[in-house]
Structures are given as structure tokens and as C-alpha cells.
PDB file of C-alpha atoms in Angstrom:
ATOM      1  CA  UNK U   1      -0.061  -0.250  -0.224  1.00  0.00           C
ATOM      2  CA  UNK U   2       0.946   4.079  -0.804  1.00  0.00           C
ATOM      3  CA  UNK U   3       1.382   5.719   1.883  1.00  0.00           C
ATOM      4  CA  UNK U   4      -0.979   9.330   1.896  1.00  0.00           C
ATOM      5  CA  UNK U   5       1.599  11.445   0.207  1.00  0.00           C
ATOM      6  CA  UNK U   6       0.811  14.694   3.101  1.00  0.00           C
ATOM      7  CA  UNK U   7       2.713  12.017   5.406  1.00  0.00           C
ATOM      8  CA  UNK U   8       5.698  12.861   4.128  1.00  0.00           C
ATOM      9  CA  UNK U   9       5.054  17.128   4.635  1.00  0.00           C
ATOM     10  CA  UNK U  10       3.696  15.937   8.198  1.00  0.00           C
ATOM     11  CA  UNK U  11       6.899  14.014   8.857  1.00  0.00           C
ATOM     12  CA  UNK U  12       9.166  17.287   7.140  1.00  0.00           C
ATOM     13  CA  UNK U  13       7.300  19.678   9.746  1.00  0.00           C
ATOM     14  CA  UNK U  14       8.098  17.225  12.593  1.00  0.00           C
ATOM     15  CA  UNK U  15      11.933  17.396  11.601  1.00  0.00           C
ATOM     16  CA  UNK U  16      11.899  20.748  11.133  1.00  0.00           C
ATOM     17  CA  UNK U  17       9.973  21.291  14.805  1.00  0.00           C
ATOM     18  CA  UNK U  18      12.720  19.620  16.087  1.00  0.00           C
ATOM     19  CA  UNK U  19      16.347  20.223  14.428  1.00  0.00           C
ATOM     20  CA  UNK U  20      16.211  23.684  16.067  1.00  0.00           C
ATOM     21  CA  UNK U  21      13.816  23.056  19.084  1.00  0.00           C
ATOM     22  CA  UNK U  22      16.493  20.175  20.479  1.00  0.00           C
ATOM     23  CA  UNK U  23      19.113  22.405  20.205  1.00  0.00           C
ATOM     24  CA  UNK U  24      17.557  25.314  22.576  1.00  0.00           C
ATOM     25  CA  UNK U  25      16.370  23.128  24.501  1.00  0.00           C
ATOM     26  CA  UNK U  26      19.543  21.509  25.171  1.00  0.00           C
ATOM     27  CA  UNK U  27      21.066  24.775  25.743  1.00  0.00           C
ATOM     28  CA  UNK U  28      18.375  25.429  28.520  1.00  0.00           C
ATOM     29  CA  UNK U  29      18.868  21.992  29.974  1.00  0.00           C
ATOM     30  CA  UNK U  30      22.572  23.384  30.361  1.00  0.00           C
ATOM     31  CA  UNK U  31      21.579  26.509  31.750  1.00  0.00           C
ATOM     32  CA  UNK U  32      19.733  25.157  34.152  1.00  0.00           C
ATOM     33  CA  UNK U  33      21.847  22.136  35.047  1.00  0.00           C
ATOM     34  CA  UNK U  34      25.365  23.606  34.583  1.00  0.00           C
ATOM     35  CA  UNK U  35      26.351  27.067  33.712  1.00  0.00           C
ATOM     36  CA  UNK U  36      24.237  29.712  35.534  1.00  0.00           C
ATOM     37  CA  UNK U  37      23.220  33.051  33.166  1.00  0.00           C
ATOM     38  CA  UNK U  38      25.081  35.908  34.174  1.00  0.00           C
ATOM     39  CA  UNK U  39      23.330  39.045  32.855  1.00  0.00           C
ATOM     40  CA  UNK U  40      24.746  42.583  33.098  1.00  0.00           C
ATOM     41  CA  UNK U  41      23.868  45.958  32.054  1.00  0.00           C
ATOM     42  CA  UNK U  42      26.493  45.984  29.459  1.00  0.00           C
ATOM     43  CA  UNK U  43      26.667  42.296  28.316  1.00  0.00           C
ATOM     44  CA  UNK U  44      22.686  42.849  27.435  1.00  0.00           C
ATOM     45  CA  UNK U  45      23.308  46.539  25.509  1.00  0.00           C
ATOM     46  CA  UNK U  46      22.196  46.832  22.567  1.00  0.00           C
ATOM     47  CA  UNK U  47      25.139  47.822  20.768  1.00  0.00           C
ATOM     48  CA  UNK U  48      28.660  46.246  20.949  1.00  0.00           C
ATOM     49  CA  UNK U  49      31.483  48.145  19.437  1.00  0.00           C
ATOM     50  CA  UNK U  50      33.084  48.976  22.889  1.00  0.00           C
ATOM     51  CA  UNK U  51      31.883  52.300  22.649  1.00  0.00           C
ATOM     52  CA  UNK U  52      28.911  54.168  24.714  1.00  0.00           C
ATOM     53  CA  UNK U  53      25.863  54.512  22.634  1.00  0.00           C
ATOM     54  CA  UNK U  54      24.570  58.103  22.986  1.00  0.00           C
ATOM     55  CA  UNK U  55      21.397  59.932  22.279  1.00  0.00           C
ATOM     56  CA  UNK U  56      18.469  58.685  20.786  1.00  0.00           C
ATOM     57  CA  UNK U  57      18.622  56.578  17.691  1.00  0.00           C
ATOM     58  CA  UNK U  58      15.334  58.404  16.475  1.00  0.00           C
ATOM     59  CA  UNK U  59      17.276  61.436  14.733  1.00  0.00           C
ATOM     60  CA  UNK U  60      16.537  63.373  12.059  1.00  0.00           C
ATOM     61  CA  UNK U  61      18.907  64.057   9.327  1.00  0.00           C
ATOM     62  CA  UNK U  62      19.390  66.855   6.232  1.00  0.00           C
ATOM     63  CA  UNK U  63      17.362  65.850   3.178  1.00  0.00           C
ATOM     64  CA  UNK U  64      20.339  67.342   1.228  1.00  0.00           C
ATOM     65  CA  UNK U  65      21.886  64.055   0.947  1.00  0.00           C
ATOM     66  CA  UNK U  66      18.686  62.231  -0.890  1.00  0.00           C
ATOM     67  CA  UNK U  67      19.790  65.056  -3.655  1.00  0.00           C
ATOM     68  CA  UNK U  68      23.171  63.939  -4.261  1.00  0.00           C
ATOM     69  CA  UNK U  69      22.268  60.668  -4.441  1.00  0.00           C
ATOM     70  CA  UNK U  70      19.360  61.926  -7.294  1.00  0.00           C
ATOM     71  CA  UNK U  71      22.558  63.766  -9.069  1.00  0.00           C
ATOM     72  CA  UNK U  72      25.198  61.105  -8.968  1.00  0.00           C
ATOM     73  CA  UNK U  73      22.133  58.747  -9.938  1.00  0.00           C
ATOM     74  CA  UNK U  74      21.461  60.430 -13.477  1.00  0.00           C
ATOM     75  CA  UNK U  75      25.150  60.495 -13.962  1.00  0.00           C
ATOM     76  CA  UNK U  76      25.936  57.182 -13.320  1.00  0.00           C
ATOM     77  CA  UNK U  77      23.196  56.142 -15.753  1.00  0.00           C
ATOM     78  CA  UNK U  78      24.946  58.859 -18.046  1.00  0.00           C
ATOM     79  CA  UNK U  79      27.941  56.770 -17.931  1.00  0.00           C
ATOM     80  CA  UNK U  80      26.681  53.202 -18.653  1.00  0.00           C
ATOM     81  CA  UNK U  81      25.535  54.982 -21.959  1.00  0.00           C
ATOM     82  CA  UNK U  82      28.984  56.883 -22.296  1.00  0.00           C
ATOM     83  CA  UNK U  83      30.747  53.818 -22.621  1.00  0.00           C
ATOM     84  CA  UNK U  84      29.240  51.945 -25.691  1.00  0.00           C
ATOM     85  CA  UNK U  85      29.297  55.194 -27.252  1.00  0.00           C
ATOM     86  CA  UNK U  86      32.915  55.720 -27.036  1.00  0.00           C
ATOM     87  CA  UNK U  87      33.278  52.662 -28.059  1.00  0.00           C
ATOM     88  CA  UNK U  88      31.156  53.145 -31.208  1.00  0.00           C
ATOM     89  CA  UNK U  89      32.241  56.797 -31.981  1.00  0.00           C
ATOM     90  CA  UNK U  90      34.053  56.303 -34.602  1.00  0.00           C
ATOM     91  CA  UNK U  91      31.482  54.324 -36.795  1.00  0.00           C
ATOM     92  CA  UNK U  92      28.464  56.540 -35.671  1.00  0.00           C
ATOM     93  CA  UNK U  93      25.991  57.756 -38.439  1.00  0.00           C
ATOM     94  CA  UNK U  94      24.811  61.498 -37.866  1.00  0.00           C
ATOM     95  CA  UNK U  95      21.637  60.996 -36.162  1.00  0.00           C
ATOM     96  CA  UNK U  96      22.862  58.914 -33.629  1.00  0.00           C
ATOM     97  CA  UNK U  97      25.676  61.167 -32.936  1.00  0.00           C
ATOM     98  CA  UNK U  98      23.391  64.166 -32.569  1.00  0.00           C
ATOM     99  CA  UNK U  99      20.894  61.853 -30.286  1.00  0.00           C
ATOM    100  CA  UNK U 100      23.630  61.573 -27.766  1.00  0.00           C
ATOM    101  CA  UNK U 101      24.903  64.909 -27.590  1.00  0.00           C
ATOM    102  CA  UNK U 102      20.873  65.506 -27.397  1.00  0.00           C
ATOM    103  CA  UNK U 103      21.147  63.242 -24.290  1.00  0.00           C
ATOM    104  CA  UNK U 104      24.072  64.571 -22.995  1.00  0.00           C
ATOM    105  CA  UNK U 105      23.101  68.359 -23.077  1.00  0.00           C
ATOM    106  CA  UNK U 106      20.051  67.403 -21.436  1.00  0.00           C
ATOM    107  CA  UNK U 107      21.772  65.997 -18.402  1.00  0.00           C
ATOM    108  CA  UNK U 108      24.076  69.061 -18.238  1.00  0.00           C
ATOM    109  CA  UNK U 109      21.150  71.222 -18.666  1.00  0.00           C
ATOM    110  CA  UNK U 110      19.496  69.676 -15.415  1.00  0.00           C
ATOM    111  CA  UNK U 111      22.912  69.916 -13.653  1.00  0.00           C
ATOM    112  CA  UNK U 112      22.967  73.401 -14.255  1.00  0.00           C
ATOM    113  CA  UNK U 113      19.593  73.605 -13.125  1.00  0.00           C
ATOM    114  CA  UNK U 114      20.433  72.104 -10.168  1.00  0.00           C
ATOM    115  CA  UNK U 115      23.567  74.123  -9.486  1.00  0.00           C
ATOM    116  CA  UNK U 116      21.923  77.678  -9.963  1.00  0.00           C
ATOM    117  CA  UNK U 117      18.999  76.245  -7.136  1.00  0.00           C
ATOM    118  CA  UNK U 118      22.088  75.859  -4.831  1.00  0.00           C
ATOM    119  CA  UNK U 119      21.658  72.171  -4.363  1.00  0.00           C
ATOM    120  CA  UNK U 120      25.293  71.882  -5.097  1.00  0.00           C
ATOM    121  CA  UNK U 121      26.019  74.272  -2.093  1.00  0.00           C
ATOM    122  CA  UNK U 122      26.039  72.106   1.333  1.00  0.00           C
ATOM    123  CA  UNK U 123      27.046  74.782   3.903  1.00  0.00           C
ATOM    124  CA  UNK U 124      23.523  76.174   2.825  1.00  0.00           C
TER     125      UNK U 124
ATOM    126  CA  UNK F   1      31.798  12.530  36.874  1.00  0.00           C
ATOM    127  CA  UNK F   2      33.945  13.185  39.718  1.00  0.00           C
ATOM    128  CA  UNK F   3      34.722   9.093  39.475  1.00  0.00           C
ATOM    129  CA  UNK F   4      36.936   8.677  36.254  1.00  0.00           C
ATOM    130  CA  UNK F   5      36.543   5.781  34.020  1.00  0.00           C
ATOM    131  CA  UNK F   6      39.638   3.571  35.039  1.00  0.00           C
ATOM    132  CA  UNK F   7      42.414   4.504  32.186  1.00  0.00           C
ATOM    133  CA  UNK F   8      43.185   0.285  31.669  1.00  0.00           C
ATOM    134  CA  UNK F   9      39.810  -0.193  31.224  1.00  0.00           C
ATOM    135  CA  UNK F  10      38.904   2.687  28.714  1.00  0.00           C
ATOM    136  CA  UNK F  11      42.225   1.342  26.513  1.00  0.00           C
ATOM    137  CA  UNK F  12      40.843  -2.366  26.661  1.00  0.00           C
ATOM    138  CA  UNK F  13      37.042  -1.148  25.414  1.00  0.00           C
ATOM    139  CA  UNK F  14      38.291   1.049  22.807  1.00  0.00           C
ATOM    140  CA  UNK F  15      40.189  -2.316  21.455  1.00  0.00           C
ATOM    141  CA  UNK F  16      37.181  -3.431  21.101  1.00  0.00           C
ATOM    142  CA  UNK F  17      35.343  -0.560  19.835  1.00  0.00           C
ATOM    143  CA  UNK F  18      33.651   1.128  22.357  1.00  0.00           C
ATOM    144  CA  UNK F  19      34.623   4.708  22.892  1.00  0.00           C
ATOM    145  CA  UNK F  20      33.385   5.943  26.769  1.00  0.00           C
ATOM    146  CA  UNK F  21      33.303   9.856  27.525  1.00  0.00           C
ATOM    147  CA  UNK F  22      31.695  11.789  29.990  1.00  0.00           C
ATOM    148  CA  UNK F  23      29.984  14.788  29.709  1.00  0.00           C
ATOM    149  CA  UNK F  24      32.768  16.537  30.848  1.00  0.00           C
ATOM    150  CA  UNK F  25      35.271  15.321  28.582  1.00  0.00           C
ATOM    151  CA  UNK F  26      32.834  15.867  25.496  1.00  0.00           C
ATOM    152  CA  UNK F  27      32.347  19.851  26.923  1.00  0.00           C
ATOM    153  CA  UNK F  28      35.829  20.528  27.054  1.00  0.00           C
ATOM    154  CA  UNK F  29      36.662  18.893  23.950  1.00  0.00           C
ATOM    155  CA  UNK F  30      34.299  20.945  21.973  1.00  0.00           C
ATOM    156  CA  UNK F  31      35.056  23.973  23.786  1.00  0.00           C
ATOM    157  CA  UNK F  32      38.691  23.926  23.137  1.00  0.00           C
ATOM    158  CA  UNK F  33      38.569  23.100  19.843  1.00  0.00           C
ATOM    159  CA  UNK F  34      36.186  26.092  18.586  1.00  0.00           C
ATOM    160  CA  UNK F  35      37.997  29.083  20.236  1.00  0.00           C
ATOM    161  CA  UNK F  36      36.877  31.792  18.693  1.00  0.00           C
ATOM    162  CA  UNK F  37      39.024  35.020  18.971  1.00  0.00           C
ATOM    163  CA  UNK F  38      37.762  38.514  19.079  1.00  0.00           C
ATOM    164  CA  UNK F  39      38.408  40.460  15.793  1.00  0.00           C
ATOM    165  CA  UNK F  40      40.584  43.069  17.093  1.00  0.00           C
ATOM    166  CA  UNK F  41      44.072  44.377  16.737  1.00  0.00           C
ATOM    167  CA  UNK F  42      46.011  47.168  18.818  1.00  0.00           C
ATOM    168  CA  UNK F  43      49.186  47.527  17.751  1.00  0.00           C
ATOM    169  CA  UNK F  44      52.204  45.767  15.751  1.00  0.00           C
ATOM    170  CA  UNK F  45      51.253  42.576  17.810  1.00  0.00           C
ATOM    171  CA  UNK F  46      47.764  42.708  15.449  1.00  0.00           C
ATOM    172  CA  UNK F  47      50.313  42.089  12.470  1.00  0.00           C
ATOM    173  CA  UNK F  48      51.584  38.841  14.053  1.00  0.00           C
ATOM    174  CA  UNK F  49      48.146  37.812  15.344  1.00  0.00           C
ATOM    175  CA  UNK F  50      47.094  38.409  11.616  1.00  0.00           C
ATOM    176  CA  UNK F  51      49.857  36.263  10.329  1.00  0.00           C
ATOM    177  CA  UNK F  52      49.247  33.520  12.578  1.00  0.00           C
ATOM    178  CA  UNK F  53      45.336  33.232  11.362  1.00  0.00           C
ATOM    179  CA  UNK F  54      46.957  33.604   7.773  1.00  0.00           C
ATOM    180  CA  UNK F  55      47.499  30.130   5.685  1.00  0.00           C
ATOM    181  CA  UNK F  56      51.421  30.139   6.645  1.00  0.00           C
ATOM    182  CA  UNK F  57      50.504  29.404  10.333  1.00  0.00           C
ATOM    183  CA  UNK F  58      46.802  28.884  10.169  1.00  0.00           C
ATOM    184  CA  UNK F  59      44.597  28.463  13.225  1.00  0.00           C
ATOM    185  CA  UNK F  60      42.485  26.879  11.840  1.00  0.00           C
ATOM    186  CA  UNK F  61      44.253  23.913  12.503  1.00  0.00           C
ATOM    187  CA  UNK F  62      43.431  24.513  16.083  1.00  0.00           C
ATOM    188  CA  UNK F  63      39.481  25.258  15.503  1.00  0.00           C
ATOM    189  CA  UNK F  64      40.705  29.160  16.357  1.00  0.00           C
ATOM    190  CA  UNK F  65      40.170  30.955  12.734  1.00  0.00           C
ATOM    191  CA  UNK F  66      36.522  32.290  13.086  1.00  0.00           C
ATOM    192  CA  UNK F  67      37.703  35.820  14.222  1.00  0.00           C
ATOM    193  CA  UNK F  68      34.455  37.082  15.026  1.00  0.00           C
ATOM    194  CA  UNK F  69      33.383  41.092  14.199  1.00  0.00           C
ATOM    195  CA  UNK F  70      31.287  41.097  17.101  1.00  0.00           C
ATOM    196  CA  UNK F  71      32.665  40.128  21.300  1.00  0.00           C
ATOM    197  CA  UNK F  72      29.069  38.207  21.412  1.00  0.00           C
ATOM    198  CA  UNK F  73      29.823  35.746  19.626  1.00  0.00           C
ATOM    199  CA  UNK F  74      33.136  35.232  20.528  1.00  0.00           C
ATOM    200  CA  UNK F  75      35.355  32.886  23.343  1.00  0.00           C
ATOM    201  CA  UNK F  76      38.457  34.565  23.323  1.00  0.00           C
ATOM    202  CA  UNK F  77      39.889  38.125  23.289  1.00  0.00           C
ATOM    203  CA  UNK F  78      43.823  38.451  21.914  1.00  0.00           C
ATOM    204  CA  UNK F  79      44.762  41.837  23.360  1.00  0.00           C
ATOM    205  CA  UNK F  80      47.577  42.172  20.559  1.00  0.00           C
ATOM    206  CA  UNK F  81      49.524  45.597  21.258  1.00  0.00           C
ATOM    207  CA  UNK F  82      49.820  48.597  23.194  1.00  0.00           C
ATOM    208  CA  UNK F  83      46.785  49.292  25.525  1.00  0.00           C
ATOM    209  CA  UNK F  84      46.242  52.965  25.413  1.00  0.00           C
ATOM    210  CA  UNK F  85      44.635  54.452  28.190  1.00  0.00           C
ATOM    211  CA  UNK F  86      42.301  55.901  26.071  1.00  0.00           C
ATOM    212  CA  UNK F  87      41.236  52.527  24.767  1.00  0.00           C
ATOM    213  CA  UNK F  88      41.292  51.214  28.164  1.00  0.00           C
ATOM    214  CA  UNK F  89      37.840  51.482  29.020  1.00  0.00           C
ATOM    215  CA  UNK F  90      36.475  50.354  24.786  1.00  0.00           C
ATOM    216  CA  UNK F  91      38.414  46.947  25.758  1.00  0.00           C
ATOM    217  CA  UNK F  92      37.149  46.334  29.429  1.00  0.00           C
ATOM    218  CA  UNK F  93      33.390  46.751  28.022  1.00  0.00           C
ATOM    219  CA  UNK F  94      33.975  44.975  24.946  1.00  0.00           C
ATOM    220  CA  UNK F  95      35.238  41.965  27.574  1.00  0.00           C
ATOM    221  CA  UNK F  96      32.370  42.950  29.239  1.00  0.00           C
ATOM    222  CA  UNK F  97      30.175  41.988  26.218  1.00  0.00           C
ATOM    223  CA  UNK F  98      31.412  38.627  25.785  1.00  0.00           C
ATOM    224  CA  UNK F  99      29.537  35.845  27.070  1.00  0.00           C
ATOM    225  CA  UNK F 100      31.111  33.052  29.079  1.00  0.00           C
ATOM    226  CA  UNK F 101      32.790  31.614  29.049  1.00  0.00           C
ATOM    227  CA  UNK F 102      36.035  33.742  28.095  1.00  0.00           C
ATOM    228  CA  UNK F 103      39.420  33.654  27.764  1.00  0.00           C
ATOM    229  CA  UNK F 104      42.194  36.441  27.517  1.00  0.00           C
ATOM    230  CA  UNK F 105      45.634  36.284  25.705  1.00  0.00           C
ATOM    231  CA  UNK F 106      47.679  38.972  26.637  1.00  0.00           C
ATOM    232  CA  UNK F 107      49.615  39.094  23.554  1.00  0.00           C
ATOM    233  CA  UNK F 108      53.509  41.184  23.753  1.00  0.00           C
ATOM    234  CA  UNK F 109      55.463  42.750  26.035  1.00  0.00           C
ATOM    235  CA  UNK F 110      52.644  45.652  26.059  1.00  0.00           C
ATOM    236  CA  UNK F 111      49.577  44.208  27.283  1.00  0.00           C
ATOM    237  CA  UNK F 112      51.931  42.334  29.653  1.00  0.00           C
ATOM    238  CA  UNK F 113      53.212  45.628  31.743  1.00  0.00           C
ATOM    239  CA  UNK F 114      53.270  48.593  28.719  1.00  0.00           C
ATOM    240  CA  UNK F 115      56.465  47.193  27.120  1.00  0.00           C
ATOM    241  CA  UNK F 116      58.651  49.672  25.576  1.00  0.00           C
ATOM    242  CA  UNK F 117      56.163  52.394  26.215  1.00  0.00           C
ATOM    243  CA  UNK F 118      55.739  51.945  30.125  1.00  0.00           C
ATOM    244  CA  UNK F 119      57.055  55.414  30.790  1.00  0.00           C
ATOM    245  CA  UNK F 120      54.929  56.684  28.756  1.00  0.00           C
ATOM    246  CA  UNK F 121      52.041  59.489  30.287  1.00  0.00           C
ATOM    247  CA  UNK F 122      49.183  57.663  27.850  1.00  0.00           C
ATOM    248  CA  UNK F 123      50.021  53.679  28.223  1.00  0.00           C
ATOM    249  CA  UNK F 124      48.542  51.367  30.574  1.00  0.00           C
ATOM    250  CA  UNK F 125      50.497  49.000  32.435  1.00  0.00           C
ATOM    251  CA  UNK F 126      49.006  45.870  31.563  1.00  0.00           C
ATOM    252  CA  UNK F 127      45.494  44.625  30.644  1.00  0.00           C
ATOM    253  CA  UNK F 128      45.587  42.334  33.623  1.00  0.00           C
ATOM    254  CA  UNK F 129      44.829  45.443  35.535  1.00  0.00           C
ATOM    255  CA  UNK F 130      41.268  45.603  34.547  1.00  0.00           C
ATOM    256  CA  UNK F 131      40.665  42.015  32.890  1.00  0.00           C
ATOM    257  CA  UNK F 132      41.590  38.870  34.370  1.00  0.00           C
ATOM    258  CA  UNK F 133      44.073  37.270  32.106  1.00  0.00           C
ATOM    259  CA  UNK F 134      44.248  33.348  31.382  1.00  0.00           C
ATOM    260  CA  UNK F 135      47.761  33.252  28.690  1.00  0.00           C
ATOM    261  CA  UNK F 136      50.161  35.957  28.495  1.00  0.00           C
ATOM    262  CA  UNK F 137      52.976  35.697  26.155  1.00  0.00           C
ATOM    263  CA  UNK F 138      56.118  37.818  26.109  1.00  0.00           C
ATOM    264  CA  UNK F 139      57.754  39.125  23.127  1.00  0.00           C
ATOM    265  CA  UNK F 140      58.356  42.164  20.954  1.00  0.00           C
ATOM    266  CA  UNK F 141      55.999  41.000  19.064  1.00  0.00           C
ATOM    267  CA  UNK F 142      55.832  37.788  19.694  1.00  0.00           C
ATOM    268  CA  UNK F 143      56.170  35.544  16.687  1.00  0.00           C
ATOM    269  CA  UNK F 144      52.646  33.283  15.216  1.00  0.00           C
ATOM    270  CA  UNK F 145      55.078  30.163  17.158  1.00  0.00           C
ATOM    271  CA  UNK F 146      54.365  31.585  20.034  1.00  0.00           C
ATOM    272  CA  UNK F 147      51.186  32.721  19.959  1.00  0.00           C
ATOM    273  CA  UNK F 148      49.938  28.961  18.686  1.00  0.00           C
ATOM    274  CA  UNK F 149      51.397  28.360  21.876  1.00  0.00           C
ATOM    275  CA  UNK F 150      49.683  30.489  23.820  1.00  0.00           C
ATOM    276  CA  UNK F 151      46.396  29.153  21.976  1.00  0.00           C
ATOM    277  CA  UNK F 152      47.752  25.699  22.873  1.00  0.00           C
ATOM    278  CA  UNK F 153      48.189  26.804  26.668  1.00  0.00           C
ATOM    279  CA  UNK F 154      44.273  27.518  26.480  1.00  0.00           C
ATOM    280  CA  UNK F 155      43.490  24.415  25.047  1.00  0.00           C
ATOM    281  CA  UNK F 156      45.014  22.773  27.741  1.00  0.00           C
ATOM    282  CA  UNK F 157      43.497  25.124  30.561  1.00  0.00           C
ATOM    283  CA  UNK F 158      40.355  24.138  28.976  1.00  0.00           C
ATOM    284  CA  UNK F 159      41.019  20.773  29.022  1.00  0.00           C
ATOM    285  CA  UNK F 160      41.423  20.481  32.575  1.00  0.00           C
ATOM    286  CA  UNK F 161      38.861  22.650  33.319  1.00  0.00           C
ATOM    287  CA  UNK F 162      35.783  20.869  35.864  1.00  0.00           C
ATOM    288  CA  UNK F 163      32.016  20.839  35.247  1.00  0.00           C
ATOM    289  CA  UNK F 164      31.128  20.234  38.834  1.00  0.00           C
ATOM    290  CA  UNK F 165      33.166  19.861  42.381  1.00  0.00           C
ATOM    291  CA  UNK F 166      34.042  22.634  44.082  1.00  0.00           C
ATOM    292  CA  UNK F 167      37.467  23.439  41.727  1.00  0.00           C
ATOM    293  CA  UNK F 168      34.747  23.980  39.506  1.00  0.00           C
ATOM    294  CA  UNK F 169      36.024  25.973  35.381  1.00  0.00           C
ATOM    295  CA  UNK F 170      35.248  29.652  37.234  1.00  0.00           C
ATOM    296  CA  UNK F 171      32.548  31.018  35.033  1.00  0.00           C
ATOM    297  CA  UNK F 172      30.266  27.810  36.317  1.00  0.00           C
ATOM    298  CA  UNK F 173      30.356  29.566  39.572  1.00  0.00           C
ATOM    299  CA  UNK F 174      27.018  31.578  40.446  1.00  0.00           C
ATOM    300  CA  UNK F 175      29.284  33.985  42.269  1.00  0.00           C
ATOM    301  CA  UNK F 176      31.598  34.688  39.448  1.00  0.00           C
ATOM    302  CA  UNK F 177      31.277  37.727  38.389  1.00  0.00           C
ATOM    303  CA  UNK F 178      31.289  38.102  34.435  1.00  0.00           C
ATOM    304  CA  UNK F 179      31.415  42.186  34.177  1.00  0.00           C
ATOM    305  CA  UNK F 180      34.217  44.430  35.622  1.00  0.00           C
ATOM    306  CA  UNK F 181      34.255  47.358  36.177  1.00  0.00           C
ATOM    307  CA  UNK F 182      34.967  50.038  33.064  1.00  0.00           C
ATOM    308  CA  UNK F 183      37.065  52.659  34.407  1.00  0.00           C
ATOM    309  CA  UNK F 184      36.665  56.375  33.665  1.00  0.00           C
ATOM    310  CA  UNK F 185      39.263  59.304  32.408  1.00  0.00           C
ATOM    311  CA  UNK F 186      40.008  60.905  35.258  1.00  0.00           C
ATOM    312  CA  UNK F 187      42.159  64.278  35.794  1.00  0.00           C
ATOM    313  CA  UNK F 188      45.202  62.474  35.317  1.00  0.00           C
ATOM    314  CA  UNK F 189      44.809  59.084  34.975  1.00  0.00           C
ATOM    315  CA  UNK F 190      42.115  56.719  34.574  1.00  0.00           C
ATOM    316  CA  UNK F 191      39.929  56.039  37.559  1.00  0.00           C
ATOM    317  CA  UNK F 192      40.377  53.530  39.208  1.00  0.00           C
ATOM    318  CA  UNK F 193      44.108  53.074  37.929  1.00  0.00           C
ATOM    319  CA  UNK F 194      43.398  49.193  38.789  1.00  0.00           C
ATOM    320  CA  UNK F 195      41.066  47.135  40.100  1.00  0.00           C
ATOM    321  CA  UNK F 196      42.262  45.836  43.226  1.00  0.00           C
ATOM    322  CA  UNK F 197      39.705  42.624  43.129  1.00  0.00           C
ATOM    323  CA  UNK F 198      41.826  41.132  40.086  1.00  0.00           C
ATOM    324  CA  UNK F 199      44.866  42.875  40.077  1.00  0.00           C
ATOM    325  CA  UNK F 200      47.640  41.597  42.245  1.00  0.00           C
ATOM    326  CA  UNK F 201      51.055  42.621  41.113  1.00  0.00           C
ATOM    327  CA  UNK F 202      53.835  40.880  43.133  1.00  0.00           C
ATOM    328  CA  UNK F 203      55.130  42.877  46.276  1.00  0.00           C
ATOM    329  CA  UNK F 204      58.694  44.201  45.651  1.00  0.00           C
ATOM    330  CA  UNK F 205      60.946  43.522  48.159  1.00  0.00           C
ATOM    331  CA  UNK F 206      64.305  45.307  48.845  1.00  0.00           C
ATOM    332  CA  UNK F 207      66.845  44.393  51.119  1.00  0.00           C
TER     333      UNK F 207
END
């Protein structure tokens, strides 16, 4: 006779439960029988780099990082287009050359606009 | 566990293919072959420590290659180098954050006593002023072989620890503290200058 195909899933679930629970149970037993737990203020501290944490984690930071990231992203994408452009430079038809120049011009225009708006002025 | 099996009987059983062990032996065997050091270096000794962990000297042969970047996962603190007074509180804090059982190797002359920089105003005269040290390695810096030797000494020490009884391992003792007071920056020196509970310098006798 063939067993119900779902039996294997039940076995799988059983193993999946016992496999992590057994070490945890053994650790708990070890703690009870041999090694008493020794918690402490520093041992339970959240930050673990040897330096005491200062102040609150819920702080505001300037949104200017976001503008830098956006501008960086635009020119990152531009670099992806520029590399094949440079490779195929000598064999390009005039139309393709003009279109990549327009693409560059649009990006440069964006940079000029961001610059004139003072986005690159960190001290603002 | 306290009454050990007769050595002759054990050998005789082993010849027949029966291996007998005790909880204590199993525990110590597991412990001593998986000593994970805390990954940090303080000065030139750290270069030797890195060399020990790298392929030529291969600390992995002793089960200690897994340098942990978090004190929560580390068993061993290798104080490798000059401990400045600026750094000492952080070292003690890291030691406090390590879970028991924890061991300390004081590597090199600086970590033992301040070494060549002992006269320096900013150098701690030995890390054993604040945390208990298990193995000291002299040298400036000690060669990787010396660190391996210290590692083997520590393994020997772990192998001899008892699980029960009056002389059981210190970390199994409920009264044994696991956190030590962190020194603070005072006007001229760290305060306190040493932890009197663990720092017992030899008394100097002058004729």
C-alpha cells in the first residue's frame, strides 16, 4: 500500500520543528544544570562595539543627501550610455551622434539647473 | 563525573571498538577546539596575530580561525598590542560584552606591562589591571609560533576544567562575576588605576 502523500509533509514539519528546538532545549538544560546565566547592563546593551551609545536613535538628518544621491544616479546612468558611445564613436551615423549629444545636453542642463538652485551648496 | 573511568579499562574497551567518554570530556573537547577570537588588533602584535590566522601559520588547525567581529560571538580576547589609556575602557567594555566562558590572551610586552612604552603617560601598564588574563605571551612582538603556543596552552587549560565539584571552572560558578567595572577618564589617569579584586602585583622586596 502507498502512504498518503501528505504524510511526508507531516514528517518534514516534524523534523523542521525538532531540529531547531532540540539544541534550544539542550542549551536551556545546560543553563539550568551547569552554567548559571550572568546577565548585566553592558552584556545586554544594544550597541556592541565597546563604545557607549549616545543620545537617541530616532533623529532627523538633512534631506540634502537625497539630492546628492539623485544627481549622482543621473550621472551614473549617463556613464553607462557613454561607454558604448565611446566604443562605437568612429562608426556612428550623424543621427545617432546628434541624439547622444541631445541626451548629454539634457543631463548637463539638469546639472546647471540643480547648481543654480544651490543643490550643490553644502553649507546652505 | 568526578569518579573517572579507569584508564586501563577504557583502553581495553577502545580496542574492542567501544568509546567511553564523560560529559565533562565532551564539553571540554568541544570548547577547546572551537575557540573563536574577537577580531580586533591594537598595535604591531596584531600584524603577528593576522599572520597566525593566515595560511602560513594557519590558526584554523586549532579551531580558532573564526575571528568574530562581535563580542557576542567570541570566546577569546587576544589583547594584541599596546593598550592606551584612551582605549582601555573600550577593551574592558568589549570584554564585559562577551558571553561566558571567556578567555583572554595578553599578547606581547605591551599588553602585559606596557612594554617599551611603559614610561608613556598615555599607556596602560598591563591589561591585567582591569580584566583577568589566562595566558601571557612575552615578546615584542611575539612570533606567530608563540601565539600558537599560547593557544595550545589555553586549550590545555580548557581541557582541564571541571564541570562539577568545588574546583569547577570559574564561569560555572554562580558567584563568579562576568562584568568588570569600566575605568573612567580622570583628571590625570584612569580611575580607578587598577581593579584591586583582580590585579595582584608581586610585592617588591628591597634589602
